[in-house]
CSV table of C-alpha atoms and ligand atoms in Angstrom, one decimal:
chain,number,residue,atom,x,y,z
A,1,UNK,CA,104.7,-2.8,157.6
A,2,UNK,CA,108.2,-1.6,158.3
A,3,UNK,CA,110.5,-1.8,155.2
A,4,UNK,CA,114.1,-2.3,156.2
A,5,UNK,CA,116.5,-0.3,154.1
A,6,UNK,CA,119.3,-2.4,152.5
A,7,UNK,CA,122.4,-0.4,151.9
A,8,UNK,CA,125.0,-3.1,151.6
A,9,UNK,CA,124.5,-6.0,149.2
A,10,UNK,CA,126.9,-7.4,146.6
A,11,UNK,CA,127.6,-11.1,145.8
A,12,UNK,CA,129.5,-11.0,142.6
A,13,UNK,CA,131.4,-8.8,140.1
A,14,UNK,CA,128.6,-8.3,137.6
A,15,UNK,CA,125.1,-7.8,139.0
A,16,UNK,CA,123.6,-4.3,138.3
A,17,UNK,CA,125.6,-1.8,140.3
A,18,UNK,CA,123.7,0.8,142.3
A,19,UNK,CA,126.1,2.1,144.9
A,20,UNK,CA,129.9,2.2,144.9
A,21,UNK,CA,132.9,3.8,146.6
A,22,UNK,CA,135.3,5.6,144.3
A,23,UNK,CA,138.7,6.3,145.8
A,24,UNK,CA,140.6,9.6,145.9
A,25,UNK,CA,144.2,10.1,144.7
A,26,UNK,CA,144.8,13.0,147.1
A,27,UNK,CA,148.2,13.0,148.8
A,28,UNK,CA,149.2,9.5,147.5
A,29,UNK,CA,152.8,8.7,148.4
A,30,UNK,CA,155.5,6.6,146.8
A,31,UNK,CA,155.9,5.0,150.2
A,32,UNK,CA,159.0,4.9,152.3
A,33,UNK,CA,161.0,1.7,152.4
A,34,UNK,CA,159.6,-1.1,154.6
A,35,UNK,CA,160.3,-4.8,155.0
A,36,UNK,CA,157.7,-5.8,152.4
A,37,UNK,CA,158.7,-3.4,149.7
A,38,UNK,CA,161.4,-0.9,148.7
A,39,UNK,CA,160.1,1.1,145.7
A,40,UNK,CA,162.6,1.4,142.8
A,41,UNK,CA,161.5,3.8,140.0
A,42,UNK,CA,165.1,4.4,138.7
A,43,UNK,CA,163.8,4.2,135.1
A,44,UNK,CA,161.5,7.1,135.9
A,45,UNK,CA,164.2,9.2,137.6
A,46,UNK,CA,163.5,8.1,141.2
A,47,UNK,CA,166.2,5.8,142.5
A,48,UNK,CA,165.6,2.8,144.8
A,49,UNK,CA,164.6,3.7,148.3
A,50,UNK,CA,163.6,7.4,147.6
A,51,UNK,CA,160.0,8.3,148.6
A,52,UNK,CA,157.6,11.2,148.6
A,53,UNK,CA,154.3,12.5,147.2
A,54,UNK,CA,153.5,11.8,143.5
A,55,UNK,CA,154.1,15.0,141.5
A,56,UNK,CA,151.4,17.7,141.5
A,57,UNK,CA,150.8,17.6,137.7
A,58,UNK,CA,150.2,13.8,137.9
A,59,UNK,CA,147.8,14.3,140.9
A,60,UNK,CA,145.9,17.0,138.9
A,61,UNK,CA,145.3,14.6,136.0
A,62,UNK,CA,144.4,11.7,138.2
A,63,UNK,CA,141.9,13.8,140.2
A,64,UNK,CA,140.3,15.0,136.9
A,65,UNK,CA,139.9,11.5,135.6
A,66,UNK,CA,138.6,10.1,138.9
A,67,UNK,CA,136.1,12.9,139.4
A,68,UNK,CA,134.9,12.5,135.8
A,69,UNK,CA,134.5,8.7,136.3
A,70,UNK,CA,132.5,9.3,139.5
A,71,UNK,CA,130.3,11.8,137.6
A,72,UNK,CA,129.8,9.3,134.8
A,73,UNK,CA,128.6,6.7,137.3
A,74,UNK,CA,126.3,9.2,139.0
A,75,UNK,CA,124.8,10.1,135.6
A,76,UNK,CA,123.9,6.4,135.2
A,77,UNK,CA,122.0,6.6,138.5
A,78,UNK,CA,124.7,4.9,140.6
A,79,UNK,CA,125.2,6.4,144.1
A,80,UNK,CA,128.9,7.3,144.6
A,81,UNK,CA,130.7,7.8,147.9
A,82,UNK,CA,134.2,9.0,148.3
A,83,UNK,CA,136.7,8.3,151.2
A,84,UNK,CA,138.3,10.8,153.5
A,85,UNK,CA,142.0,11.0,152.8
A,86,UNK,CA,144.5,11.2,155.7
A,87,UNK,CA,147.9,13.0,155.6
A,88,UNK,CA,149.7,10.1,154.0
A,89,UNK,CA,153.1,11.8,154.3
A,90,UNK,CA,153.0,11.4,158.1
A,91,UNK,CA,155.1,8.9,160.0
A,92,UNK,CA,153.0,6.2,161.6
A,93,UNK,CA,153.8,3.6,164.3
A,94,UNK,CA,152.4,0.8,166.4
A,95,UNK,CA,154.2,-0.6,169.5
A,96,UNK,CA,156.0,-2.9,167.1
A,97,UNK,CA,157.3,-0.6,164.3
A,98,UNK,CA,157.6,2.9,162.9
A,99,UNK,CA,157.0,3.6,159.2
A,100,UNK,CA,158.0,6.9,157.7
A,101,UNK,CA,155.0,7.3,155.3
A,102,UNK,CA,151.7,5.8,154.5
A,103,UNK,CA,150.4,5.2,150.9
A,104,UNK,CA,147.1,6.7,149.9
A,105,UNK,CA,143.4,5.9,149.3
A,106,UNK,CA,143.0,5.7,145.6
A,107,UNK,CA,142.2,1.9,145.6
A,108,UNK,CA,139.4,1.0,148.0
A,109,UNK,CA,139.2,-2.4,146.4
A,110,UNK,CA,142.5,-3.3,148.0
A,111,UNK,CA,141.1,-2.7,151.5
A,112,UNK,CA,137.4,-3.4,151.4
A,113,UNK,CA,135.9,-6.8,150.5
A,114,UNK,CA,132.1,-6.8,150.1
A,115,UNK,CA,130.4,-10.2,150.4
A,116,UNK,CA,126.7,-10.0,150.6
A,117,UNK,CA,125.6,-7.7,153.4
A,118,UNK,CA,129.1,-7.6,154.8
A,119,UNK,CA,132.0,-5.3,154.2
A,120,UNK,CA,135.3,-6.7,155.5
A,121,UNK,CA,138.3,-4.6,156.2
A,122,UNK,CA,141.4,-6.6,155.0
A,123,UNK,CA,144.5,-7.0,157.2
A,124,UNK,CA,146.7,-5.6,154.5
A,125,UNK,CA,150.4,-6.7,154.5
A,126,UNK,CA,152.4,-3.4,154.1
A,127,UNK,CA,153.0,-1.3,157.1
A,128,UNK,CA,152.4,1.8,154.9
A,129,UNK,CA,148.8,0.5,154.4
A,130,UNK,CA,148.1,-0.5,158.0
A,131,UNK,CA,146.0,2.6,158.8
A,132,UNK,CA,144.4,3.0,155.3
A,133,UNK,CA,141.0,1.6,156.6
A,134,UNK,CA,140.6,4.9,158.5
A,135,UNK,CA,139.8,6.7,155.2
A,136,UNK,CA,136.7,4.5,154.8
A,137,UNK,CA,135.5,4.6,158.4
A,138,UNK,CA,133.2,7.6,157.9
A,139,UNK,CA,131.4,5.7,155.1
A,140,UNK,CA,131.2,2.4,157.0
A,141,UNK,CA,129.9,4.2,160.0
A,142,UNK,CA,127.2,5.8,157.9
A,143,UNK,CA,126.2,2.4,156.3
A,144,UNK,CA,126.1,1.0,159.8
A,145,UNK,CA,123.6,3.6,160.9
A,146,UNK,CA,121.5,3.4,157.7
A,147,UNK,CA,121.3,-0.4,157.3
A,148,UNK,CA,120.4,-2.6,160.4
A,149,UNK,CA,121.6,-5.7,158.5
A,150,UNK,CA,125.0,-4.4,157.5
A,151,UNK,CA,127.7,-6.6,158.8
A,152,UNK,CA,130.7,-4.4,159.5
A,153,UNK,CA,133.7,-6.6,159.9
A,154,UNK,CA,137.5,-6.1,160.3
A,155,UNK,CA,140.0,-9.0,160.0
A,156,UNK,CA,142.5,-9.2,162.9
A,157,UNK,CA,144.9,-6.3,162.6
A,158,UNK,CA,148.3,-7.9,161.9
A,159,UNK,CA,151.3,-7.0,164.0
A,160,UNK,CA,153.6,-6.9,160.9
A,161,UNK,CA,156.8,-7.3,162.9
A,162,UNK,CA,159.9,-8.3,161.0
A,163,UNK,CA,158.8,-11.9,161.6
A,164,UNK,CA,156.0,-11.4,159.1
A,165,UNK,CA,158.6,-11.2,156.3
A,166,UNK,CA,161.3,-13.6,155.1
A,167,UNK,CA,164.6,-11.9,155.8
A,168,UNK,CA,166.7,-10.8,152.7
A,169,UNK,CA,163.9,-12.2,150.5
A,170,UNK,CA,164.4,-9.8,147.6
A,171,UNK,CA,168.2,-10.2,147.6
A,172,UNK,CA,167.9,-14.0,147.5
A,173,UNK,CA,165.1,-13.8,145.0
A,174,UNK,CA,167.4,-12.1,142.5
A,175,UNK,CA,169.7,-15.2,142.7
A,176,UNK,CA,166.9,-17.7,142.1
A,177,UNK,CA,166.9,-20.0,139.0
A,178,UNK,CA,163.9,-20.0,136.7
A,179,UNK,CA,162.9,-23.3,138.3
A,180,UNK,CA,162.9,-21.8,141.7
A,181,UNK,CA,160.8,-18.9,140.5
A,182,UNK,CA,158.4,-21.3,138.8
A,183,UNK,CA,158.1,-23.2,142.1
A,184,UNK,CA,157.3,-20.0,144.0
A,185,UNK,CA,154.6,-19.2,141.4
A,186,UNK,CA,153.0,-22.6,141.8
A,187,UNK,CA,153.0,-22.5,145.6
A,188,UNK,CA,152.7,-18.8,146.6
A,189,UNK,CA,156.2,-18.9,148.2
A,190,UNK,CA,156.6,-15.1,148.3
A,191,UNK,CA,158.0,-12.7,150.9
A,192,UNK,CA,155.3,-13.2,153.6
A,193,UNK,CA,155.8,-15.8,156.3
A,194,UNK,CA,152.9,-17.6,157.8
A,195,UNK,CA,153.2,-16.1,161.3
A,196,UNK,CA,149.8,-14.4,161.1
A,197,UNK,CA,146.9,-14.1,158.6
A,198,UNK,CA,147.6,-11.5,155.9
A,199,UNK,CA,145.6,-10.6,152.8
A,200,UNK,CA,144.6,-7.7,150.6
A,201,UNK,CA,140.9,-7.6,149.6
A,202,UNK,CA,141.9,-7.2,145.9
A,203,UNK,CA,143.2,-10.7,145.9
A,204,UNK,CA,139.7,-12.0,146.1
A,205,UNK,CA,137.1,-12.2,143.3
A,206,UNK,CA,133.5,-13.1,143.9
A,207,UNK,CA,131.0,-15.4,142.1
A,208,UNK,CA,128.1,-16.0,144.5
A,209,UNK,CA,128.8,-19.0,146.6
A,210,UNK,CA,132.4,-19.2,145.3
A,211,UNK,CA,135.3,-17.0,146.2
A,212,UNK,CA,138.6,-17.2,144.4
A,213,UNK,CA,141.7,-16.0,146.4
A,214,UNK,CA,145.0,-15.3,144.8
A,215,UNK,CA,147.9,-16.5,146.9
A,216,UNK,CA,150.0,-13.5,145.9
A,217,UNK,CA,152.9,-11.6,147.4
A,218,UNK,CA,150.4,-9.8,149.7
A,219,UNK,CA,148.2,-12.7,150.7
A,220,UNK,CA,149.5,-15.8,152.6
A,221,UNK,CA,148.2,-19.2,153.4
A,222,UNK,CA,147.2,-18.2,156.9
A,223,UNK,CA,145.2,-15.3,155.3
A,224,UNK,CA,143.4,-17.8,153.0
A,225,UNK,CA,142.7,-20.0,155.9
A,226,UNK,CA,141.3,-17.1,158.0
A,227,UNK,CA,139.0,-16.2,155.0
A,228,UNK,CA,137.8,-19.8,154.7
A,229,UNK,CA,136.8,-19.9,158.4
A,230,UNK,CA,135.3,-16.4,158.2
A,231,UNK,CA,133.0,-17.3,155.3
A,232,UNK,CA,131.8,-20.8,156.2
A,233,UNK,CA,128.8,-20.7,153.8
A,234,UNK,CA,131.1,-20.0,150.9
A,235,UNK,CA,133.5,-22.2,148.9
A,236,UNK,CA,136.9,-20.7,148.9
A,237,UNK,CA,139.4,-21.6,146.2
A,238,UNK,CA,143.1,-20.6,146.3
A,239,UNK,CA,144.5,-19.7,142.8
A,240,UNK,CA,148.0,-19.3,141.4
A,241,UNK,CA,149.2,-17.7,138.2
A,242,UNK,CA,152.5,-17.5,136.2
A,243,UNK,CA,153.7,-14.1,137.4
A,244,UNK,CA,156.8,-13.2,139.3
A,245,UNK,CA,155.5,-10.0,140.8
A,246,UNK,CA,152.0,-11.1,141.9
A,247,UNK,CA,149.8,-8.5,143.5
A,248,UNK,CA,146.0,-8.7,143.3
A,249,UNK,CA,143.8,-10.8,141.1
A,250,UNK,CA,142.1,-8.0,139.2
A,251,UNK,CA,144.6,-7.6,136.5
A,252,UNK,CA,145.1,-11.3,136.2
A,253,UNK,CA,141.8,-13.2,136.3
A,254,UNK,CA,138.5,-11.2,135.9
A,255,UNK,CA,135.0,-12.6,136.1
A,256,UNK,CA,132.8,-10.8,133.6
A,257,UNK,CA,129.3,-12.4,133.7
A,258,UNK,CA,128.0,-15.9,134.6
A,259,UNK,CA,129.8,-18.3,132.3
A,260,UNK,CA,132.5,-15.9,131.1
A,261,UNK,CA,135.9,-14.8,132.5
A,262,UNK,CA,138.9,-13.0,131.1
A,263,UNK,CA,142.3,-14.6,131.7
A,264,UNK,CA,145.6,-12.7,131.4
A,265,UNK,CA,147.4,-14.0,128.3
A,266,UNK,CA,150.7,-14.0,130.1
A,267,UNK,CA,149.8,-14.8,133.7
A,268,UNK,CA,148.3,-18.2,132.9
A,269,UNK,CA,146.6,-20.1,135.6
A,270,UNK,CA,148.8,-22.6,137.4
A,271,UNK,CA,146.1,-24.4,139.5
A,272,UNK,CA,144.8,-27.2,137.3
A,273,UNK,CA,141.8,-27.7,139.6
A,274,UNK,CA,140.7,-24.1,139.1
A,275,UNK,CA,140.7,-24.5,135.3
A,276,UNK,CA,138.9,-27.8,135.7
A,277,UNK,CA,136.3,-26.2,138.0
A,278,UNK,CA,135.5,-23.6,135.4
A,279,UNK,CA,135.4,-26.2,132.6
A,280,UNK,CA,133.1,-28.5,134.5
A,281,UNK,CA,130.6,-25.6,135.1
A,282,UNK,CA,130.7,-24.6,131.4
A,283,UNK,CA,132.5,-21.3,131.9
A,284,UNK,CA,134.4,-19.9,129.0
A,285,UNK,CA,137.9,-18.6,129.8
A,286,UNK,CA,138.8,-16.0,127.2
A,287,UNK,CA,142.4,-14.8,126.8
A,288,UNK,CA,142.6,-11.0,127.3
A,289,UNK,CA,143.6,-8.7,124.5
A,290,UNK,CA,147.1,-7.2,124.1
A,291,UNK,CA,147.4,-4.1,126.4
A,292,UNK,CA,148.1,-0.7,124.9
A,293,UNK,CA,151.3,-0.1,127.0
A,294,UNK,CA,154.7,-1.9,126.7
A,295,UNK,CA,155.8,-1.9,130.3
A,296,UNK,CA,154.9,-0.4,133.7
A,297,UNK,CA,153.4,3.1,133.5
A,298,UNK,CA,155.7,5.8,134.9
A,299,UNK,CA,156.1,5.7,138.7
A,300,UNK,CA,153.5,2.9,138.8
A,301,UNK,CA,153.8,-0.4,140.8
A,302,UNK,CA,150.9,-1.6,138.7
A,303,UNK,CA,151.5,-3.3,135.4
A,304,UNK,CA,150.3,-2.7,131.9
A,305,UNK,CA,147.8,-5.5,132.6
A,306,UNK,CA,145.5,-2.8,134.2
A,307,UNK,CA,144.1,-3.1,130.6
A,308,UNK,CA,141.9,-5.9,132.0
A,309,UNK,CA,141.1,-4.0,135.3
A,310,UNK,CA,137.5,-3.2,134.5
A,311,UNK,CA,134.3,-2.4,136.3
A,312,UNK,CA,131.1,-4.2,135.4
A,313,UNK,CA,128.0,-2.0,135.7
A,314,UNK,CA,125.7,-5.0,135.0
A,315,UNK,CA,126.2,-8.3,133.1
A,316,UNK,CA,126.1,-6.5,129.7
A,317,UNK,CA,127.9,-3.2,130.5
A,318,UNK,CA,131.6,-2.8,131.1
A,319,UNK,CA,133.8,0.2,131.9
A,320,UNK,CA,137.2,0.0,130.3
A,321,UNK,CA,140.3,2.3,130.3
A,322,UNK,CA,139.8,4.4,127.1
A,323,UNK,CA,143.4,3.9,126.0
A,324,UNK,CA,142.8,0.1,125.7
A,325,UNK,CA,141.5,-0.1,122.1
A,326,UNK,CA,142.1,-3.8,121.6
A,327,UNK,CA,140.6,-4.8,124.9
A,328,UNK,CA,137.5,-2.6,124.2
A,329,UNK,CA,137.2,-4.2,120.8
A,330,UNK,CA,137.4,-7.7,122.3
A,331,UNK,CA,134.7,-6.9,124.9
A,332,UNK,CA,132.5,-5.4,122.1
A,333,UNK,CA,132.8,-8.6,120.1
A,334,UNK,CA,131.9,-10.6,123.2
A,335,UNK,CA,128.6,-8.7,123.2
A,336,UNK,CA,129.2,-6.1,125.9
A,337,UNK,CA,128.2,-2.4,125.8
A,338,UNK,CA,131.7,-0.9,126.3
A,339,UNK,CA,132.0,2.5,128.2
A,340,UNK,CA,135.5,4.0,127.5
A,341,UNK,CA,136.7,5.8,130.6
A,342,UNK,CA,139.9,7.9,130.4
A,343,UNK,CA,141.8,6.5,133.4
A,344,UNK,CA,145.5,6.0,132.4
A,345,UNK,CA,146.6,8.9,134.6
A,346,UNK,CA,145.4,7.1,137.7
A,347,UNK,CA,147.7,4.0,137.4
A,348,UNK,CA,150.5,5.4,139.5
A,349,UNK,CA,148.1,6.1,142.3
A,350,UNK,CA,147.4,2.4,142.7
A,351,UNK,CA,145.5,0.8,139.9
A,352,UNK,CA,142.7,0.9,137.3
A,353,UNK,CA,138.9,1.0,137.3
A,354,UNK,CA,138.4,-2.1,139.5
A,355,UNK,CA,141.0,-1.0,142.0
A,356,UNK,CA,139.5,2.5,142.2
A,357,UNK,CA,136.1,1.2,143.3
A,358,UNK,CA,134.6,-1.0,146.0
A,359,UNK,CA,131.0,-2.4,145.7
A,360,UNK,CA,128.4,-1.3,148.2
A,361,UNK,CA,125.2,-2.4,146.5
A,362,UNK,CA,124.5,-4.6,143.5
A,363,UNK,CA,121.1,-6.0,142.8
A,364,UNK,CA,120.9,-9.8,143.2
A,365,UNK,CA,121.5,-12.5,145.6
A,366,UNK,CA,123.9,-15.3,146.4
A,367,UNK,CA,123.6,-17.7,143.5
A,368,UNK,CA,125.5,-20.9,142.8
A,369,UNK,CA,127.5,-20.5,139.5
A,370,UNK,CA,129.6,-23.7,140.2
A,371,UNK,CA,127.2,-26.5,141.1
A,372,UNK,CA,129.7,-29.1,139.9
A,373,UNK,CA,132.5,-28.9,142.5
A,374,UNK,CA,135.9,-30.6,142.7
A,375,UNK,CA,136.4,-32.6,145.9
A,376,UNK,CA,139.1,-31.1,148.1
A,377,UNK,CA,139.3,-27.9,146.2
B,1,ABU,N1,145.2,-4.3,141.6
B,1,ABU,C1,146.4,-3.9,141.0
B,1,ABU,C2,146.9,-4.9,139.9
B,1,ABU,C3,148.3,-4.8,139.7
B,1,ABU,C4,148.9,-5.6,138.6
B,1,ABU,O1,148.5,-6.7,138.4
B,1,ABU,O2,149.8,-5.2,138.0
């Protein structure tokens, strides 16, 4: 009898993790201005529009923390692969545009979405991140050779012309009333137009047959629609939260185990059907603990809510940033074995423990955790 080797398999956020990609902080840039984003770290001494590599001392600390995290996972018997960084300081172009720098490859979760035997390369919606998938190609090629059932997919590469972005969006946004901002939060009316499908993989969270997709500033309706058509055997639910700088679901709404999710205490859900769906299926939504930090970490575009950016090793074991004492205590009270992982130095490189990883293999199969659905949602 021939036994087929399964390399890629992961249907949710909590089944026992056996194989994972952990990113690398090497060469990460504060990216050059582009239509989607102009970095402004004036409070950290880097005025709006300036760009360049993150400082060497920060890189050394982030490297040390990421390598230790990878070693911790390996010690627990989890296979760890790492991407191949590019020279992110290089100028890149397509026939449509030129972008003075790329970004980095610390957060594989932003680029790679694993659903069952498939790994899907996201479109991404920043020009500086258009080529980031190349860092993962050596790994994906290897999985393709090792696993005859691996579905290697890439969403249509977007053109990202100026027409993909609303002109003068950020200038206008600054003049908006609170009501206008509230309306944007409820409808996902952010900088992206609907000219082509756009999404980051980190806007999606997985629970077996159900996928929840955040209509954030880096994912548009066309992106959600493309995902729905791409995963016809799944139920795909758009979600919205109270946050004026929305990027990715994994510091906002985090699935912990069947029946339990952590909800950001500030970024409350704005889609009543989502809340109803969880209620109907007896899920408990627990408000996250207060984060350790007051504001954004230095030179970081990620918020203090990385406190809830965790990695589940199995339904009972959770990796949490070691500086998040209150969050760890809450998880402990919820019955988890908490593994504190020093990771604060990695924030500026693009995120926390969930961002820094992408699932390759978790035990388990596609189960239905939401048998009681809501018509039309
Ligand atoms: N994946 C990054 C999360 C960023 C944030 O919510 O601040």
